[in-house]
Phi, psi and omega in degrees: 000161181239164179298130181089004181295329177296321178294317179297316179298320178297316179298315179298316180297320179294315180296315179295316179298319177296318179296318178296318179298318179292319183290320186252349187302325181290345182273348183263147174289157184300320181292328177289322176299316179298317180297315179298317178298318179294318179296315180294324175296320178295318178298319177298317179297317180295320178298319178294319178297321178295322180295328180263002183299336178295339181268358180289166181305115184298321180298318179294313182298321181293331182279342183258154175297155181302131179089351183294324180296326177291323177295325176300316179296313182299310182290329175295316177297316180298313180297316178298320178295318180295316179295315179298321178293316180298320181276357181054044183297316181297316178300317181295321178294319178295317178296320178297321181289336181269353180278000000 
């Protein structure tokens, strides 16, 4: 590999993903498009959290098995999404915004 290969790979992935989205996007229902966007956003958030995990409290990280801090982030997001969905928080915020 060469310096900057990650950036090149990222650019290629974005271009290919965009092309696939343009080619196939019209075939998906709106709710499926929203779901895919939310999943990809969550993956992006998790990747960002992993990138900054080196800055987390070293004592905590040392006491937990490798990767456990990432699982905390994943399960926190999952639990928050389930609670928010159950409480219909997004619907209520949208209704509040239209009043």
